[in-house]
Short mmCIF file of C-alpha atoms in Angstrom, two decimals:
data_model
loop_
_atom_site.label_atom_id
_atom_site.label_comp_id
_atom_site.label_asym_id
_atom_site.label_seq_id
_atom_site.Cartn_x
_atom_site.Cartn_y
_atom_site.Cartn_z
CA MET A 13 9.63 98.87 -80.08
CA LYS A 14 9.53 100.79 -76.80
CA ILE A 15 8.52 98.41 -73.96
CA TYR A 16 7.94 99.37 -70.34
CA THR A 17 7.40 97.03 -67.43
CA THR A 18 7.27 97.22 -63.64
CA PRO A 19 9.76 95.84 -61.09
CA MET A 20 7.27 93.06 -60.23
CA CYS A 21 7.18 91.89 -63.86
CA GLN A 22 10.80 92.50 -64.83
CA GLU A 23 12.12 88.96 -64.26
CA VAL A 24 9.32 87.37 -66.29
CA VAL A 25 9.97 89.83 -69.14
CA ARG A 26 13.67 88.91 -69.03
CA LEU A 27 12.95 85.16 -68.96
CA ALA A 28 10.61 85.58 -71.93
CA GLY A 29 13.70 86.65 -73.90
CA VAL A 30 12.91 90.35 -74.18
CA SER A 31 16.25 92.15 -74.22
CA LYS A 32 15.22 95.79 -74.56
CA TYR A 33 12.76 97.22 -72.08
CA THR A 34 12.57 99.91 -69.43
CA VAL A 35 11.55 99.28 -65.84
CA LYS A 36 9.19 101.96 -64.52
CA GLN A 37 8.63 102.51 -60.81
CA ASP A 38 5.32 104.23 -61.48
CA ASN A 39 2.48 103.38 -63.84
CA ASN A 40 3.12 106.27 -66.21
CA PHE A 41 3.43 104.45 -69.51
CA GLU A 42 2.82 107.43 -71.83
CA GLY A 43 4.65 107.23 -75.14
CA VAL A 44 5.25 103.51 -74.86
CA ASP A 45 4.49 101.01 -77.61
CA LEU A 46 3.73 98.25 -75.12
CA ALA A 47 3.46 97.90 -71.33
CA ILE A 48 3.89 94.54 -69.60
CA VAL A 49 2.06 94.78 -66.29
CA LEU A 50 0.20 92.81 -63.65
CA SER A 51 -3.36 91.93 -64.63
CA GLU A 52 -4.88 94.31 -62.08
CA THR A 53 -2.85 97.32 -63.30
CA TYR A 54 -4.80 99.96 -65.17
CA THR A 55 -3.13 101.39 -68.24
CA SER A 56 -4.52 103.25 -71.22
CA THR A 57 -1.61 102.09 -73.41
CA PRO A 58 -1.39 98.78 -75.28
CA ALA A 59 -0.45 96.16 -72.71
CA ILE A 60 0.23 92.52 -72.04
CA LYS A 61 -1.41 91.86 -68.69
CA ILE A 62 -0.01 88.96 -66.71
CA LYS A 63 -0.63 87.07 -63.47
CA LEU A 64 2.28 85.99 -61.29
CA ASN A 65 0.80 84.37 -58.18
CA THR A 66 1.28 80.67 -58.97
CA PHE A 67 4.12 78.87 -60.70
CA LYS A 68 1.70 77.92 -63.47
CA GLN A 69 0.70 81.59 -63.97
CA ILE A 70 4.36 82.62 -64.08
CA TYR A 71 5.20 80.09 -66.76
CA GLU A 72 2.05 80.94 -68.74
CA SER A 73 3.03 84.63 -68.56
CA ILE A 74 6.52 83.88 -69.86
CA ASP A 75 4.97 81.94 -72.75
CA LEU A 76 2.45 84.71 -73.46
CA ILE A 77 5.13 87.40 -73.63
CA SER A 78 7.49 85.25 -75.70
CA ASN A 79 4.78 84.17 -78.14
CA THR A 80 3.36 87.70 -78.48
CA LEU A 81 6.73 89.33 -79.11
CA GLY A 82 8.32 86.44 -81.01
CA THR A 83 11.25 86.12 -78.62
CA GLU A 84 13.13 83.02 -77.56
CA LYS A 85 12.64 82.16 -73.89
CA LEU A 86 15.70 81.86 -71.68
CA ASP A 87 16.64 78.64 -69.91
CA MET A 88 14.87 78.48 -66.56
CA GLY A 89 17.70 76.59 -64.85
CA GLU A 90 16.90 75.59 -61.28
CA TRP A 91 13.46 77.18 -61.47
CA GLY A 92 12.30 74.43 -63.82
CA ASP A 93 12.67 71.96 -60.94
CA ASP A 94 10.50 74.11 -58.67
CA TYR A 95 7.87 74.27 -61.37
CA SER A 96 7.79 70.48 -61.67
CA LEU A 97 7.75 70.05 -57.90
CA HIS A 98 4.81 72.38 -57.36
CA VAL A 99 2.78 71.90 -60.53
CA CYS A 100 3.26 68.24 -61.51
CA ARG A 101 2.37 66.53 -58.25
CA GLU A 102 1.51 62.89 -57.83
CA ARG A 103 -2.16 62.02 -57.69
CA GLU A 104 -1.73 60.51 -54.21
CA THR A 105 -0.37 63.82 -52.88
CA MET A 106 -3.23 65.76 -54.43
CA ASP A 107 -5.82 63.33 -53.01
CA GLU A 108 -4.35 63.81 -49.51
CA ARG A 109 -4.35 67.58 -49.87
CA LYS A 110 -8.02 67.66 -50.87
CA LYS A 111 -8.78 66.41 -47.33
CA ILE A 112 -7.30 69.57 -45.82
CA LYS A 113 -9.86 72.40 -45.61
CA VAL A 114 -8.49 75.93 -45.94
CA LYS A 115 -10.22 79.27 -45.57
CA VAL A 116 -8.41 82.13 -47.27
CA TYR A 117 -8.57 85.89 -47.20
CA SER A 118 -7.20 87.25 -50.48
CA LYS A 119 -7.54 86.43 -54.12
CA PHE A 120 -3.80 85.89 -54.66
CA ILE A 121 -3.66 83.41 -51.78
CA ARG A 122 -6.78 81.64 -52.99
CA GLU A 123 -5.10 81.03 -56.35
CA ILE A 124 -1.99 79.56 -54.69
CA VAL A 125 -3.89 77.36 -52.21
CA ASP A 126 -6.13 76.08 -55.01
CA ASP A 127 -3.11 75.41 -57.24
CA MET A 128 -1.52 73.37 -54.44
CA GLY A 129 -4.61 71.15 -54.32
CA PHE A 130 -6.11 72.03 -50.95
CA SER A 131 -9.88 72.33 -50.47
CA LEU A 132 -11.12 75.90 -50.24
CA VAL A 133 -13.91 76.38 -47.69
CA THR A 134 -15.71 79.24 -45.99
CA LYS A 135 -16.77 77.34 -42.84
CA LYS A 136 -15.10 74.91 -40.44
CA PRO A 137 -11.58 75.15 -41.88
CA ASP A 138 -8.57 73.18 -40.69
CA PHE A 139 -6.47 76.27 -41.46
CA LEU A 140 -6.95 79.97 -42.06
CA VAL A 141 -4.54 81.62 -44.51
CA PHE A 142 -4.33 85.40 -44.70
CA PRO A 143 -2.07 88.11 -46.15
CA ASP A 144 0.21 89.88 -43.68
CA TYR A 145 -1.56 93.21 -44.13
CA LEU A 146 -4.72 91.82 -42.51
CA LYS A 147 -2.94 91.08 -39.24
CA ASP A 148 -3.36 94.72 -38.22
CA ASP A 149 -6.63 95.27 -40.07
CA PRO A 150 -9.08 97.47 -38.16
CA ASN A 151 -11.81 94.88 -38.87
CA GLY A 152 -12.00 93.18 -35.48
CA ASP A 153 -13.75 90.12 -36.90
CA ILE A 154 -10.73 89.08 -38.95
CA ARG A 155 -8.31 89.71 -36.07
CA GLU A 156 -10.55 87.64 -33.77
CA GLU A 157 -10.72 84.82 -36.30
CA ILE A 158 -6.91 84.83 -36.64
CA LYS A 159 -6.59 84.75 -32.86
CA PHE A 160 -9.16 81.93 -32.56
CA MET A 161 -7.33 79.78 -35.14
CA GLY A 162 -4.05 80.19 -33.22
CA ILE A 163 -1.27 78.08 -34.77
CA ARG A 164 -3.66 77.06 -37.52
CA ALA A 165 -3.63 80.65 -38.83
CA VAL A 166 -0.99 81.03 -41.54
CA GLU A 167 0.31 84.46 -42.49
CA ILE A 168 1.52 84.93 -46.07
CA PRO A 169 3.76 87.87 -47.06
CA SER A 170 2.09 90.32 -49.45
CA HIS A 171 3.83 91.93 -52.43
CA LYS A 172 5.35 94.67 -50.29
CA ASN A 173 7.14 92.11 -48.10
CA THR A 174 8.46 89.71 -50.75
CA PRO A 175 11.15 89.72 -53.42
CA PHE A 176 10.39 91.43 -56.73
CA ASN A 177 11.39 88.24 -58.55
CA PRO A 178 8.09 86.36 -59.02
CA LEU A 179 9.79 82.97 -58.92
CA GLU A 180 11.43 83.73 -55.58
CA ARG A 181 8.14 85.17 -54.32
CA ALA A 182 6.18 82.08 -55.38
CA GLN A 183 8.79 79.76 -53.91
CA MET A 184 8.62 81.60 -50.58
CA ARG A 185 4.84 81.44 -50.42
CA TYR A 186 4.57 77.82 -51.57
CA ASN A 187 7.19 76.77 -49.00
CA ILE A 188 5.31 78.51 -46.19
CA LEU A 189 2.07 76.83 -47.19
CA GLU A 190 3.74 73.47 -47.77
CA SER A 191 5.37 73.49 -44.35
CA ARG A 192 2.25 74.61 -42.48
CA LEU A 193 -0.75 73.09 -44.30
CA CYS A 194 0.74 69.66 -44.85
CA THR A 195 0.88 69.14 -41.09
CA LYS A 196 -2.85 68.82 -40.54
CA PRO A 197 -3.63 68.80 -36.80
#
């Protein structure tokens, strides 16, 4: 079977136990039996579409690929601890986080903030979380809101400014949010 994937998905494909695949820099998947791509990627070829924003999505994607292709997943090693730390939190921690109101700009950030247990709001937030590409956005309203929030505005690196490895990327983003949002003013 001829399988193509992208650099952003490569580590998940490997951890799902797939040993033979080709990493494509572009989205030209012609002649492929199966493409493994991010959920928002358009492809006219048969594909497994995955999400890799939260630790839970990463692990679900590994399971989906492994179950679909009948492969044996690889040992997650140290990443299993990160999964437990971020996904299996104590109820007390989650109850405290629900008190922290967060406004987000970006679907991928919304998924992470929600997964971490914070309350998503559109008005009167304790924190504003935004992707790095909005910092220089020509929309003056967003720049003004970021400026108004001051130290309570949290910038999250977008895909272009993070590692390709989705586990490293998630760890980076979760750590930023953990260190900033858990210090409610």
